[in-house]
PDB file of C-alpha atoms in Angstrom:
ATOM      1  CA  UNK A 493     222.816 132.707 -65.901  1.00  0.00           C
ATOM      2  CA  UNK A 494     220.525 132.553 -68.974  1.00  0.00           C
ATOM      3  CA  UNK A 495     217.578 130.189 -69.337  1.00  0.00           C
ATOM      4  CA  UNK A 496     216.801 128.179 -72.028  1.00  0.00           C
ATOM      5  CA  UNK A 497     214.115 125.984 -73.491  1.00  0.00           C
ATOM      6  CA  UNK A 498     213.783 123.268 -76.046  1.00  0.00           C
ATOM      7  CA  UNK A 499     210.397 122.031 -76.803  1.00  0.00           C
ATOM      8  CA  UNK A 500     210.124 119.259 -77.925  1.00  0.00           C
ATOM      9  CA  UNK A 501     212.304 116.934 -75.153  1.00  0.00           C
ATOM     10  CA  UNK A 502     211.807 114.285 -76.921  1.00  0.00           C
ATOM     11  CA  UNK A 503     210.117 113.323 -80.354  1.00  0.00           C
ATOM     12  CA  UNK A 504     209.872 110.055 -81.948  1.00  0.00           C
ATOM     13  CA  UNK A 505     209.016 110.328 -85.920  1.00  0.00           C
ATOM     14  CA  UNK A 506     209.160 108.275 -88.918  1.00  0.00           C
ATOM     15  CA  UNK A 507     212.004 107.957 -91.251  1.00  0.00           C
ATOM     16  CA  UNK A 508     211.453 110.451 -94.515  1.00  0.00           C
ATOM     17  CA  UNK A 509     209.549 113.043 -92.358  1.00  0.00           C
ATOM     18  CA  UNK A 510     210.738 116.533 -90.775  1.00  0.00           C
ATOM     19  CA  UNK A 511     211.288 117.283 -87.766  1.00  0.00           C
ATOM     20  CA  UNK A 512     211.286 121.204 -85.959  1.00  0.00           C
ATOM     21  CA  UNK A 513     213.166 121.615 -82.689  1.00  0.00           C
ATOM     22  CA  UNK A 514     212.743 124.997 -81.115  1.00  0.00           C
ATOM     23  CA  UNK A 515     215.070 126.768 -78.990  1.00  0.00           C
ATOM     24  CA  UNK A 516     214.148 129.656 -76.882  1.00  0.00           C
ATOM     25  CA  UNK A 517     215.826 132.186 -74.678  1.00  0.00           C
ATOM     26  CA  UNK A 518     213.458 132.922 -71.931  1.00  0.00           C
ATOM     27  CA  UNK A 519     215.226 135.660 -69.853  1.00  0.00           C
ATOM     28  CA  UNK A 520     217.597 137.785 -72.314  1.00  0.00           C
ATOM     29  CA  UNK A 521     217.926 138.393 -76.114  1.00  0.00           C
ATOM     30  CA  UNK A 522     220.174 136.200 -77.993  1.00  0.00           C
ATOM     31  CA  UNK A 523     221.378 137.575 -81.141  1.00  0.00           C
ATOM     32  CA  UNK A 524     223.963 134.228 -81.115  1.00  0.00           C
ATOM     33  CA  UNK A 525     222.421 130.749 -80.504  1.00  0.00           C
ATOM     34  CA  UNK A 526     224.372 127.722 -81.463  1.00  0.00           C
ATOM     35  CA  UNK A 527     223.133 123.817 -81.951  1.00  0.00           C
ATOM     36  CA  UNK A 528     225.019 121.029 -81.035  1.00  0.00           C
ATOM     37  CA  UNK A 529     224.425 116.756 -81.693  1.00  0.00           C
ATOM     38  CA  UNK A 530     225.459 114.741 -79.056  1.00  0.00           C
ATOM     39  CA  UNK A 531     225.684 110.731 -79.855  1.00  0.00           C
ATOM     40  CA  UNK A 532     225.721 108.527 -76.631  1.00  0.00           C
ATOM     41  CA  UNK A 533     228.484 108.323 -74.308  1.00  0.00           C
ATOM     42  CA  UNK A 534     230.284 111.503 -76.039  1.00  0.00           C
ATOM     43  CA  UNK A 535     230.608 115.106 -75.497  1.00  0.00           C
ATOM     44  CA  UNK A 536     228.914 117.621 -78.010  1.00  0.00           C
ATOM     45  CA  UNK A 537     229.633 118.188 -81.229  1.00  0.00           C
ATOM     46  CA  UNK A 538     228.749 121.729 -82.896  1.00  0.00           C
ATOM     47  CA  UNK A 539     227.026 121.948 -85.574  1.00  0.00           C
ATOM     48  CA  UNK A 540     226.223 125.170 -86.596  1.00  0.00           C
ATOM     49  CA  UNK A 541     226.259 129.039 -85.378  1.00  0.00           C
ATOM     50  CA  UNK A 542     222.737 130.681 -85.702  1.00  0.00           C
ATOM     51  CA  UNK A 543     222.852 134.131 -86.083  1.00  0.00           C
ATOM     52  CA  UNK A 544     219.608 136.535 -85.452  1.00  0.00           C
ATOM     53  CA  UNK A 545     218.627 137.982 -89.135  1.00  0.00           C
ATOM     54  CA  UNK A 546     221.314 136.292 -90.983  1.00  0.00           C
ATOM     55  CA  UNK A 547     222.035 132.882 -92.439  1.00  0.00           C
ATOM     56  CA  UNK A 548     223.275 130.035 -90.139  1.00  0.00           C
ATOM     57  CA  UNK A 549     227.295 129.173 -89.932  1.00  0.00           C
ATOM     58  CA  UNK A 550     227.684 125.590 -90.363  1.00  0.00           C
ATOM     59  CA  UNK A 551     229.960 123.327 -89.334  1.00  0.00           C
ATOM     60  CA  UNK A 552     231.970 121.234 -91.804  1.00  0.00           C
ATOM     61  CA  UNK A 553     230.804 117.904 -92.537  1.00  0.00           C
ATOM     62  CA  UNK A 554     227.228 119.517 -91.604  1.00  0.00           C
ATOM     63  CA  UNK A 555     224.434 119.493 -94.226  1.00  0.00           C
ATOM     64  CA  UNK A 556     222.947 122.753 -94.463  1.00  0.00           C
ATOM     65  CA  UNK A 557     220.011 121.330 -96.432  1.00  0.00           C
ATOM     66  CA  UNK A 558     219.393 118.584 -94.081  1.00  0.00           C
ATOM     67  CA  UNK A 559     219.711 120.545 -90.532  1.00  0.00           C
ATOM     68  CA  UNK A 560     217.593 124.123 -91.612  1.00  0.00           C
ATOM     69  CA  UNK A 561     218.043 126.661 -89.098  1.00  0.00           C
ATOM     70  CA  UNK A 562     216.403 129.587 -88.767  1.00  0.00           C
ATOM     71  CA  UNK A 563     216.779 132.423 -86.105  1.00  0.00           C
ATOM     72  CA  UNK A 564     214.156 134.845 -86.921  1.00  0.00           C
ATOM     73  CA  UNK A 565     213.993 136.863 -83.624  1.00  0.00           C
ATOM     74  CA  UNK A 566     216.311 137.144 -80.444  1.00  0.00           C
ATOM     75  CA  UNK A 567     214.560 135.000 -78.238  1.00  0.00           C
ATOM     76  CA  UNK A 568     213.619 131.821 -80.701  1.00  0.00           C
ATOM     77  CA  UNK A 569     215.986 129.570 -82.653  1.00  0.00           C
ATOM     78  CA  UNK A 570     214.672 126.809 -84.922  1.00  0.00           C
ATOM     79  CA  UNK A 571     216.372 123.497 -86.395  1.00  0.00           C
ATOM     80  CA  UNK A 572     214.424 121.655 -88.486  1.00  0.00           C
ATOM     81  CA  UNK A 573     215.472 117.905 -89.318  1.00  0.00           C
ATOM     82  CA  UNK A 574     214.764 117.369 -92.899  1.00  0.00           C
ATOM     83  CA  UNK A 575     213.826 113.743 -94.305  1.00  0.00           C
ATOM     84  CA  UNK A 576     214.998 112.311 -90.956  1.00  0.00           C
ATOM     85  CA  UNK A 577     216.287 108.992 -91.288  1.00  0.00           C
ATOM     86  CA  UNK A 578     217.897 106.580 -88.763  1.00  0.00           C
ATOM     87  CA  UNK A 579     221.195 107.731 -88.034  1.00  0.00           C
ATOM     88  CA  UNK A 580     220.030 111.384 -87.481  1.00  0.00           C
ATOM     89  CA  UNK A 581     218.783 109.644 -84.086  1.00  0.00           C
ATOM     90  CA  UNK A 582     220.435 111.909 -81.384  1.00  0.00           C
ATOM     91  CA  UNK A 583     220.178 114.028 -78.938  1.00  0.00           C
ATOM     92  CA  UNK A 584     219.900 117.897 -79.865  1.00  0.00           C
ATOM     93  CA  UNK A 585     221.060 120.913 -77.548  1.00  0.00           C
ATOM     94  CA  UNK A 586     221.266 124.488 -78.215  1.00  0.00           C
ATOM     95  CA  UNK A 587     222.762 126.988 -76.266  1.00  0.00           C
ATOM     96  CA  UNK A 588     223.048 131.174 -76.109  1.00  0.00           C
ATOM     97  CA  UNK A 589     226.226 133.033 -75.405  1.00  0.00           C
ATOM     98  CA  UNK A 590     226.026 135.416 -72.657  1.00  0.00           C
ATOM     99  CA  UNK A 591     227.959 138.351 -74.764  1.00  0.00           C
ATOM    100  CA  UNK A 592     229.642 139.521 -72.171  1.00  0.00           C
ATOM    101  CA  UNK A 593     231.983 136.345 -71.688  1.00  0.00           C
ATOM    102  CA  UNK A 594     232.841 133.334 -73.285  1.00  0.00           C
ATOM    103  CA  UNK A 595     230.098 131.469 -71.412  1.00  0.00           C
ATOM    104  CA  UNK A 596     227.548 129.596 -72.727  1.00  0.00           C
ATOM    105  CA  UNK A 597     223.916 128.024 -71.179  1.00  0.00           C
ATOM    106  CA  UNK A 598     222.566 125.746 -72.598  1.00  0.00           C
ATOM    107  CA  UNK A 599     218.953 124.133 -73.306  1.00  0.00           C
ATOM    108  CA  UNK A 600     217.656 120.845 -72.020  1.00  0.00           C
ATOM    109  CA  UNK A 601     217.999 119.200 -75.287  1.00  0.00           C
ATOM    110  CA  UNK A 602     215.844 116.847 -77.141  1.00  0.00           C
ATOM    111  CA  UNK A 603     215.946 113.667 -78.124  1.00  0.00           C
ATOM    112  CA  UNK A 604     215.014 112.611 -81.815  1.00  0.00           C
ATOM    113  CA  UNK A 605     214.462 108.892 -82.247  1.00  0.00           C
ATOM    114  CA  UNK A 606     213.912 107.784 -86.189  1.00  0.00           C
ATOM    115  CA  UNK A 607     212.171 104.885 -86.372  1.00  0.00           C
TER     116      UNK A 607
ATOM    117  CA  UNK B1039     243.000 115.999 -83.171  1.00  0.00           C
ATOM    118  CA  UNK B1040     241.373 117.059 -79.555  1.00  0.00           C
ATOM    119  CA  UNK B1041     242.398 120.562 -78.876  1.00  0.00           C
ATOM    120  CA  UNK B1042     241.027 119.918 -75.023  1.00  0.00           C
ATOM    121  CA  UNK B1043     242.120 116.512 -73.912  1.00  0.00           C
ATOM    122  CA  UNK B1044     240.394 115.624 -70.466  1.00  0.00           C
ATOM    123  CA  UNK B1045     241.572 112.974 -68.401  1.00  0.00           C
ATOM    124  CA  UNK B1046     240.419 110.503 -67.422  1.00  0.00           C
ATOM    125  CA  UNK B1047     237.258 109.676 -70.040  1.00  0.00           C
ATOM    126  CA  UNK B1048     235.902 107.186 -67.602  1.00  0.00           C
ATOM    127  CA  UNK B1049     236.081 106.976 -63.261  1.00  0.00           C
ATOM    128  CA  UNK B1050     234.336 105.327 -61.020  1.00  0.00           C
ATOM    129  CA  UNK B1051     234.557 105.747 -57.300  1.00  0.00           C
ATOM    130  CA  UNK B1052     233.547 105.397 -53.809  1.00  0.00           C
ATOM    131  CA  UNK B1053     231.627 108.179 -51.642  1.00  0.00           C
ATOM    132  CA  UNK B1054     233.863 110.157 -49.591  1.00  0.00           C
ATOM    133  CA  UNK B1055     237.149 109.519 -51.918  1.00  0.00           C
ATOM    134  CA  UNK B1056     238.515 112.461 -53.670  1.00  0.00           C
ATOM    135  CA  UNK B1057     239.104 112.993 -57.535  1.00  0.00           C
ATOM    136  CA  UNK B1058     240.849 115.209 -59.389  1.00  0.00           C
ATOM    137  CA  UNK B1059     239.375 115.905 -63.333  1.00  0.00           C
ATOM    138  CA  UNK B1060     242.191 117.969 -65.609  1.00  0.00           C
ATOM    139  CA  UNK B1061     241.676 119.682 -68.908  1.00  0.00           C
ATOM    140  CA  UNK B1062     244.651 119.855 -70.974  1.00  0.00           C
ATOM    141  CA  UNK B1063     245.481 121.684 -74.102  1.00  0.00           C
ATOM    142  CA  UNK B1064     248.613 123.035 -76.489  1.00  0.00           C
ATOM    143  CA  UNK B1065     246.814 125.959 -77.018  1.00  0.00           C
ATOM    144  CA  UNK B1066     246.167 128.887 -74.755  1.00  0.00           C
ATOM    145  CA  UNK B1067     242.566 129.947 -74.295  1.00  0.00           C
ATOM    146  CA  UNK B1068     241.228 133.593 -72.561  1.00  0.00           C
ATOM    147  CA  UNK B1069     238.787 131.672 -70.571  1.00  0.00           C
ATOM    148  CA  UNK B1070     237.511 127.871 -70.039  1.00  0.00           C
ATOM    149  CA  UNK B1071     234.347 126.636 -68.621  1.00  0.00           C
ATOM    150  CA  UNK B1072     233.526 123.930 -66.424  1.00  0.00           C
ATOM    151  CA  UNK B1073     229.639 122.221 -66.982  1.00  0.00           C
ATOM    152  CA  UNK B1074     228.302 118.960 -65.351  1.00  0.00           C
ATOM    153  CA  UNK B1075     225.642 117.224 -67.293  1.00  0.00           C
ATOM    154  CA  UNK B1076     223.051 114.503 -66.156  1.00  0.00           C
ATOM    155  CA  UNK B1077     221.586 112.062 -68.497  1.00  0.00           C
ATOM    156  CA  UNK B1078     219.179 113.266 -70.722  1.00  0.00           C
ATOM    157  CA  UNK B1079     219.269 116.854 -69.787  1.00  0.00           C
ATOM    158  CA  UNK B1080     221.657 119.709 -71.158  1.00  0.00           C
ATOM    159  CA  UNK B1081     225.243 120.653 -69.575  1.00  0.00           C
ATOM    160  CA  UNK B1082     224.744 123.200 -66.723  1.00  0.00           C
ATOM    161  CA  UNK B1083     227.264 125.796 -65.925  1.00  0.00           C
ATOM    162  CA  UNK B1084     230.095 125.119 -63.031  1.00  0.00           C
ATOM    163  CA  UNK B1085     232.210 127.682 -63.446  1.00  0.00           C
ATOM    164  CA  UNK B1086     234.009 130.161 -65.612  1.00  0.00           C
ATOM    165  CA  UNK B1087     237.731 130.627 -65.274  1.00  0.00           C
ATOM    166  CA  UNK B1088     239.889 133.926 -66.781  1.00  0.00           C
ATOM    167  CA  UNK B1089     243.018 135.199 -65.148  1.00  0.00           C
ATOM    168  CA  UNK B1090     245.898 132.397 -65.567  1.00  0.00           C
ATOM    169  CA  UNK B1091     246.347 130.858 -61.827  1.00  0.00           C
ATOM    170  CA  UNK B1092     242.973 131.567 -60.730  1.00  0.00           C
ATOM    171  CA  UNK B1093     241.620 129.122 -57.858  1.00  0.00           C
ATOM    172  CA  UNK B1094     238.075 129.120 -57.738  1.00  0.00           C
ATOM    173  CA  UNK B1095     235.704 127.489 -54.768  1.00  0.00           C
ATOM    174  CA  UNK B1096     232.365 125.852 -55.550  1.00  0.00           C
ATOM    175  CA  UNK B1097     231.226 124.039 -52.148  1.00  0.00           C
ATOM    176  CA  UNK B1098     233.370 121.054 -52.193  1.00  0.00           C
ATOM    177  CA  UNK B1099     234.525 121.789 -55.906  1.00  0.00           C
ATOM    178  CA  UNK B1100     237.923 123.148 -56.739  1.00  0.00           C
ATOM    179  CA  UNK B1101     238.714 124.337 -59.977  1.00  0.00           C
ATOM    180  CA  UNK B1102     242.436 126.052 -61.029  1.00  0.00           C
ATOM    181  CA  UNK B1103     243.422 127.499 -64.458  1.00  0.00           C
ATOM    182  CA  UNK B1104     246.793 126.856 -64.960  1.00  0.00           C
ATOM    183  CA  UNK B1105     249.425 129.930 -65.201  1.00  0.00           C
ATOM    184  CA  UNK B1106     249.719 130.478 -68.895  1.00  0.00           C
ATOM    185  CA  UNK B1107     246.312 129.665 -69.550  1.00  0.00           C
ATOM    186  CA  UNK B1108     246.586 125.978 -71.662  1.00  0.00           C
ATOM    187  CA  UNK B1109     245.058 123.580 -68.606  1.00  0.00           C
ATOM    188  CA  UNK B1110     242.874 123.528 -65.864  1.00  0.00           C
ATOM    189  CA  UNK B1111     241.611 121.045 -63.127  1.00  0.00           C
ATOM    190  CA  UNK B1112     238.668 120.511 -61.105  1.00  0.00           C
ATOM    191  CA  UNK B1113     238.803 118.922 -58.048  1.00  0.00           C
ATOM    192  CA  UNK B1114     236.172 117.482 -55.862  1.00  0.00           C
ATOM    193  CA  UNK B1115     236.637 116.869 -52.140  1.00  0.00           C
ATOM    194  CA  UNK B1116     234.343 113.943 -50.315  1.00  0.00           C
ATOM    195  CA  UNK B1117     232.922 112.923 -53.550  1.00  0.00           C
ATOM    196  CA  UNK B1118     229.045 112.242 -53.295  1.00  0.00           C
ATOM    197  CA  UNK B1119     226.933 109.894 -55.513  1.00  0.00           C
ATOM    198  CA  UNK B1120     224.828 113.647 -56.215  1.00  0.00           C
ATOM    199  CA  UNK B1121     228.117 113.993 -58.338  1.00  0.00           C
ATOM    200  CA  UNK B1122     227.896 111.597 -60.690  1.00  0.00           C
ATOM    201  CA  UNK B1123     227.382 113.183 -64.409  1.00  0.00           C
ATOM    202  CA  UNK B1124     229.478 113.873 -67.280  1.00  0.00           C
ATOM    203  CA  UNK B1125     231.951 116.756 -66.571  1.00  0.00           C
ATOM    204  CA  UNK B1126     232.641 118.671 -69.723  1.00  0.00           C
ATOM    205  CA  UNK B1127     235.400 121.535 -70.073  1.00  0.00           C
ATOM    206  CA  UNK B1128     234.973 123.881 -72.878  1.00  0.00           C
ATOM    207  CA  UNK B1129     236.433 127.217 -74.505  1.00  0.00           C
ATOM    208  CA  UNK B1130     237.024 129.787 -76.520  1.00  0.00           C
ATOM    209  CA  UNK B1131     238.319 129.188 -79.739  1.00  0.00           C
ATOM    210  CA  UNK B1132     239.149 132.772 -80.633  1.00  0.00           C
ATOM    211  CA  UNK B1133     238.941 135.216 -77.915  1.00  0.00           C
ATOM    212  CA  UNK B1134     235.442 136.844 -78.100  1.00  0.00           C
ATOM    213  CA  UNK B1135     234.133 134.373 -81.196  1.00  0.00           C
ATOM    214  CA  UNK B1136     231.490 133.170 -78.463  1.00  0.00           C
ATOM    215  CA  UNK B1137     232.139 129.418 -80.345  1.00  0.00           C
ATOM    216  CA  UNK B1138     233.588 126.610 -78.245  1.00  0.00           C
ATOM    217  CA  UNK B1139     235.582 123.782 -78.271  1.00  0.00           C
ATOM    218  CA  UNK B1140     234.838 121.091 -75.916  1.00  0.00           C
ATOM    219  CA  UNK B1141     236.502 118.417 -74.104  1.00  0.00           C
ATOM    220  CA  UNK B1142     235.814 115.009 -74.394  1.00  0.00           C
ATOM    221  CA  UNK B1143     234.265 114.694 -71.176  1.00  0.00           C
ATOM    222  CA  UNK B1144     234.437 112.807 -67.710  1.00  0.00           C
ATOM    223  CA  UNK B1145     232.135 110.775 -66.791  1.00  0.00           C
ATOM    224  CA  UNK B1146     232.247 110.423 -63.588  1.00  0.00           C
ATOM    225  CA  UNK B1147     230.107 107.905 -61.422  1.00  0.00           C
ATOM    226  CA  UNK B1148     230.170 108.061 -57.113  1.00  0.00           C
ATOM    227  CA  UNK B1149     229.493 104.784 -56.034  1.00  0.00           C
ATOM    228  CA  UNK B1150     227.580 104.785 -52.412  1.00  0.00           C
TER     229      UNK B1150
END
Protein backbone atom coordinates (compact mmCIF):
# COMPACT_ATOMS: atom_id res chain seq x y z
CA UNK A 1 0.00 0.00 0.00
CA UNK A 2 0.84 3.74 -0.17
CA UNK A 3 2.76 5.63 2.51
CA UNK A 4 1.94 8.65 3.96
CA UNK A 5 3.24 11.39 6.18
CA UNK A 6 1.91 14.20 8.27
CA UNK A 7 4.34 16.47 9.85
CA UNK A 8 3.48 17.98 12.30
CA UNK A 9 2.02 14.90 14.79
CA UNK A 10 1.15 17.06 17.02
CA UNK A 11 1.11 20.98 17.45
CA UNK A 12 -0.07 22.97 20.27
CA UNK A 13 -0.75 26.85 19.25
CA UNK A 14 -2.52 29.76 20.52
CA UNK A 15 -6.02 30.71 19.82
CA UNK A 16 -6.16 33.52 16.78
CA UNK A 17 -3.01 32.03 15.10
CA UNK A 18 -2.61 29.62 11.91
CA UNK A 19 -1.78 26.59 11.78
CA UNK A 20 -0.14 24.43 8.42
CA UNK A 21 -0.47 20.65 8.46
CA UNK A 22 1.33 18.94 5.64
CA UNK A 23 0.49 15.81 4.03
CA UNK A 24 2.82 13.91 1.89
CA UNK A 25 2.78 10.88 -0.32
CA UNK A 26 6.11 9.31 -0.01
CA UNK A 27 5.99 6.32 -2.47
CA UNK A 28 3.46 7.24 -5.46
CA UNK A 29 1.87 10.43 -6.95
CA UNK A 30 -1.38 11.47 -5.65
CA UNK A 31 -3.32 13.60 -7.88
CA UNK A 32 -6.43 12.95 -5.09
CA UNK A 33 -5.67 13.54 -1.36
CA UNK A 34 -8.51 14.00 1.01
CA UNK A 35 -8.55 15.50 4.85
CA UNK A 36 -10.56 14.27 7.42
CA UNK A 37 -11.32 15.70 11.47
CA UNK A 38 -11.74 13.18 13.83
CA UNK A 39 -13.22 14.36 17.46
CA UNK A 40 -12.57 11.76 20.30
CA UNK A 41 -14.20 8.54 20.56
CA UNK A 42 -15.69 8.90 16.82
CA UNK A 43 -14.89 7.78 13.43
CA UNK A 44 -13.72 10.39 10.73
CA UNK A 45 -15.45 12.90 9.34
CA UNK A 46 -14.43 14.28 5.71
CA UNK A 47 -13.85 17.37 5.18
CA UNK A 48 -12.74 18.18 1.99
CA UNK A 49 -11.36 16.53 -1.45
CA UNK A 50 -7.94 18.08 -2.52
CA UNK A 51 -7.35 17.89 -5.93
CA UNK A 52 -3.63 18.35 -7.56
CA UNK A 53 -3.80 21.87 -9.62
CA UNK A 54 -7.31 22.63 -8.86
CA UNK A 55 -9.34 24.11 -6.04
CA UNK A 56 -10.27 21.92 -2.99
CA UNK A 57 -13.99 20.17 -2.78
CA UNK A 58 -15.37 20.89 0.49
CA UNK A 59 -17.56 19.32 2.52
CA UNK A 60 -20.81 20.98 3.64
CA UNK A 61 -20.86 22.59 6.86
CA UNK A 62 -16.92 23.03 6.12
CA UNK A 63 -15.42 26.56 6.01
CA UNK A 64 -13.39 26.94 3.08
CA UNK A 65 -11.87 30.14 4.49
CA UNK A 66 -11.09 28.67 7.75
CA UNK A 67 -9.55 25.08 6.62
CA UNK A 68 -7.20 26.44 3.29
CA UNK A 69 -6.03 23.65 1.35
CA UNK A 70 -3.72 23.63 -1.11
CA UNK A 71 -2.36 20.70 -3.29
CA UNK A 72 0.27 22.19 -5.36
CA UNK A 73 2.16 19.02 -6.53
CA UNK A 74 1.36 15.16 -6.47
CA UNK A 75 3.24 14.21 -3.62
CA UNK A 76 2.37 17.26 -0.97
CA UNK A 77 -1.03 18.33 0.36
CA UNK A 78 -1.40 21.30 2.71
CA UNK A 79 -4.28 22.36 5.28
CA UNK A 80 -3.79 25.31 6.90
CA UNK A 81 -5.95 26.14 10.13
CA UNK A 82 -6.81 29.72 9.96
CA UNK A 83 -7.39 31.88 13.28
CA UNK A 84 -7.51 28.58 15.21
CA UNK A 85 -9.60 28.80 18.11
CA UNK A 86 -10.67 26.19 20.73
CA UNK A 87 -13.05 24.00 19.24
CA UNK A 88 -10.91 23.48 16.05
CA UNK A 89 -8.93 21.20 18.70
CA UNK A 90 -8.83 17.77 16.86
CA UNK A 91 -7.15 15.39 15.42
CA UNK A 92 -6.31 15.80 11.54
CA UNK A 93 -5.73 12.82 8.98
CA UNK A 94 -5.30 12.83 5.36
CA UNK A 95 -5.28 10.11 3.16
CA UNK A 96 -4.46 9.27 -0.87
CA UNK A 97 -6.57 7.05 -3.03
CA UNK A 98 -4.77 4.34 -4.66
CA UNK A 99 -6.58 5.01 -8.28
CA UNK A 100 -6.81 1.81 -9.09
CA UNK A 101 -9.49 0.84 -6.32
CA UNK A 102 -11.60 2.33 -3.94
CA UNK A 103 -8.89 2.06 -1.27
CA UNK A 104 -7.57 4.57 0.66
CA UNK A 105 -4.13 4.92 3.12
CA UNK A 106 -4.02 7.08 5.21
CA UNK A 107 -1.46 9.45 7.20
CA UNK A 108 -0.61 9.30 10.86
CA UNK A 109 -2.56 12.31 11.64
CA UNK A 110 -1.92 15.21 13.84
CA UNK A 111 -3.16 16.49 16.65
CA UNK A 112 -3.98 20.33 16.99
CA UNK A 113 -4.56 21.47 20.55
CA UNK A 114 -5.84 25.39 20.82
CA UNK A 115 -5.06 26.69 23.85
CA UNK B 1 -28.64 9.34 8.78
CA UNK B 2 -25.56 6.63 8.85
CA UNK B 3 -25.36 5.10 5.47
CA UNK B 4 -22.83 2.31 7.19
CA UNK B 5 -24.22 1.33 10.53
CA UNK B 6 -21.59 -0.92 12.44
CA UNK B 7 -22.50 -2.89 15.26
CA UNK B 8 -21.70 -2.95 18.04
CA UNK B 9 -20.08 0.84 18.77
CA UNK B 10 -18.55 -0.43 21.94
CA UNK B 11 -17.11 -4.37 23.09
CA UNK B 12 -15.10 -5.42 25.47
CA UNK B 13 -13.78 -8.91 25.87
CA UNK B 14 -11.64 -11.57 27.16
CA UNK B 15 -8.43 -13.09 25.30
CA UNK B 16 -9.16 -16.14 23.50
CA UNK B 17 -13.13 -15.35 23.04
CA UNK B 18 -14.30 -14.75 19.59
CA UNK B 19 -16.16 -11.61 18.11
CA UNK B 20 -17.89 -10.99 15.27
CA UNK B 21 -17.90 -6.92 13.96
CA UNK B 22 -20.77 -6.35 10.99
CA UNK B 23 -21.15 -3.41 8.69
CA UNK B 24 -24.54 -2.83 7.56
CA UNK B 25 -26.03 -0.63 4.96
CA UNK B 26 -29.40 0.01 2.60
CA UNK B 27 -27.28 0.83 -0.02
CA UNK B 28 -25.13 -1.33 -2.21
CA UNK B 29 -21.48 -0.38 -2.53
CA UNK B 30 -18.74 -1.88 -5.42
CA UNK B 31 -16.28 -2.37 -2.72
CA UNK B 32 -15.86 -1.79 1.26
CA UNK B 33 -12.80 -1.56 3.30
CA UNK B 34 -11.90 -2.81 6.53
CA UNK B 35 -9.06 -0.44 8.69
CA UNK B 36 -8.04 -0.89 12.41
CA UNK B 37 -6.83 2.21 14.08
CA UNK B 38 -4.75 2.65 17.38
CA UNK B 39 -4.92 5.71 19.43
CA UNK B 40 -3.33 8.55 18.17
CA UNK B 41 -2.18 7.17 14.93
CA UNK B 42 -4.13 7.00 11.48
CA UNK B 43 -6.50 3.95 10.34
CA UNK B 44 -4.35 1.25 8.62
CA UNK B 45 -5.66 -0.89 5.89
CA UNK B 46 -7.26 -4.58 6.72
CA UNK B 47 -8.68 -5.45 3.82
CA UNK B 48 -10.50 -4.60 0.65
CA UNK B 49 -13.58 -6.53 -0.34
CA UNK B 50 -15.27 -6.55 -4.21
CA UNK B 51 -17.13 -9.50 -5.58
CA UNK B 52 -20.55 -9.94 -3.46
CA UNK B 53 -19.90 -13.27 -1.21
CA UNK B 54 -16.30 -12.94 -1.09
CA UNK B 55 -14.60 -14.61 2.13
CA UNK B 56 -11.39 -13.23 2.75
CA UNK B 57 -8.54 -14.67 5.38
CA UNK B 58 -6.26 -12.34 7.33
CA UNK B 59 -4.39 -14.67 10.03
CA UNK B 60 -7.05 -15.11 12.53
CA UNK B 61 -9.31 -12.37 10.79
CA UNK B 62 -12.33 -13.23 8.74
CA UNK B 63 -13.98 -10.83 6.73
CA UNK B 64 -17.28 -11.68 4.23
CA UNK B 65 -19.11 -9.22 1.90
CA UNK B 66 -22.46 -10.10 1.84
CA UNK B 67 -24.15 -11.41 -1.60
CA UNK B 68 -25.69 -8.30 -3.01
CA UNK B 69 -23.09 -6.17 -1.81
CA UNK B 70 -25.04 -3.88 1.21
CA UNK B 71 -23.10 -5.64 4.45
CA UNK B 72 -20.12 -7.18 5.49
CA UNK B 73 -18.56 -8.76 8.70
CA UNK B 74 -15.30 -9.27 10.16
CA UNK B 75 -14.64 -11.84 12.35
CA UNK B 76 -11.82 -12.50 14.66
CA UNK B 77 -10.97 -15.95 16.02
CA UNK B 78 -8.94 -16.22 19.62
CA UNK B 79 -9.15 -12.58 20.10
CA UNK B 80 -5.76 -11.09 21.46
CA UNK B 81 -5.29 -7.89 23.56
CA UNK B 82 -2.76 -6.89 20.15
CA UNK B 83 -6.42 -6.42 18.79
CA UNK B 84 -7.70 -3.88 20.60
CA UNK B 85 -8.27 -0.55 18.32
CA UNK B 86 -11.06 1.05 16.66
CA UNK B 87 -12.30 -1.02 13.64
CA UNK B 88 -13.64 1.25 10.98
CA UNK B 89 -15.54 0.01 7.69
CA UNK B 90 -15.65 2.38 4.87
CA UNK B 91 -16.76 2.76 1.06
CA UNK B 92 -17.42 3.97 -1.96
CA UNK B 93 -19.95 6.39 -2.33
CA UNK B 94 -20.15 6.35 -6.11
CA UNK B 95 -18.34 3.66 -7.80
CA UNK B 96 -14.89 5.07 -8.83
CA UNK B 97 -15.50 8.74 -6.94
CA UNK B 98 -12.40 7.56 -4.73
CA UNK B 99 -14.61 9.50 -1.66
CA UNK B 100 -15.79 7.40 1.27
CA UNK B 101 -18.27 6.97 3.65
CA UNK B 102 -17.36 5.55 6.89
CA UNK B 103 -18.81 3.59 9.59
CA UNK B 104 -19.14 4.62 12.91
CA UNK B 105 -16.61 2.42 14.19
CA UNK B 106 -15.91 -0.50 16.76
CA UNK B 107 -14.00 -0.07 19.30
CA UNK B 108 -12.97 -2.94 20.34
CA UNK B 109 -10.85 -3.64 23.61
CA UNK B 110 -9.24 -7.55 24.42
CA UNK B 111 -9.02 -7.78 27.92
CA UNK B 112 -5.94 -10.23 29.06
Amino acid sequence: GAVVSQHPSWVICKSGTSVKIECRSLDFQATTMFWYRQFPKQSLMLMATSNEGSKATYEQGVEKDKFLINHASLTLSTLTVTSAHPEDSSFYICSTASGITDTQYFGPGTRLTVL
Amino acid sequence: TQLLEQSPQFLSIQEGENLTVYCNSSSVFSSLQWYRQEPGEGPVLLVTVVTGGEVKKLKRLTFQFGDARKDSSLHITAAQPGDTGLYLCAGPLIQGAQKLVFGQGTRLTINP
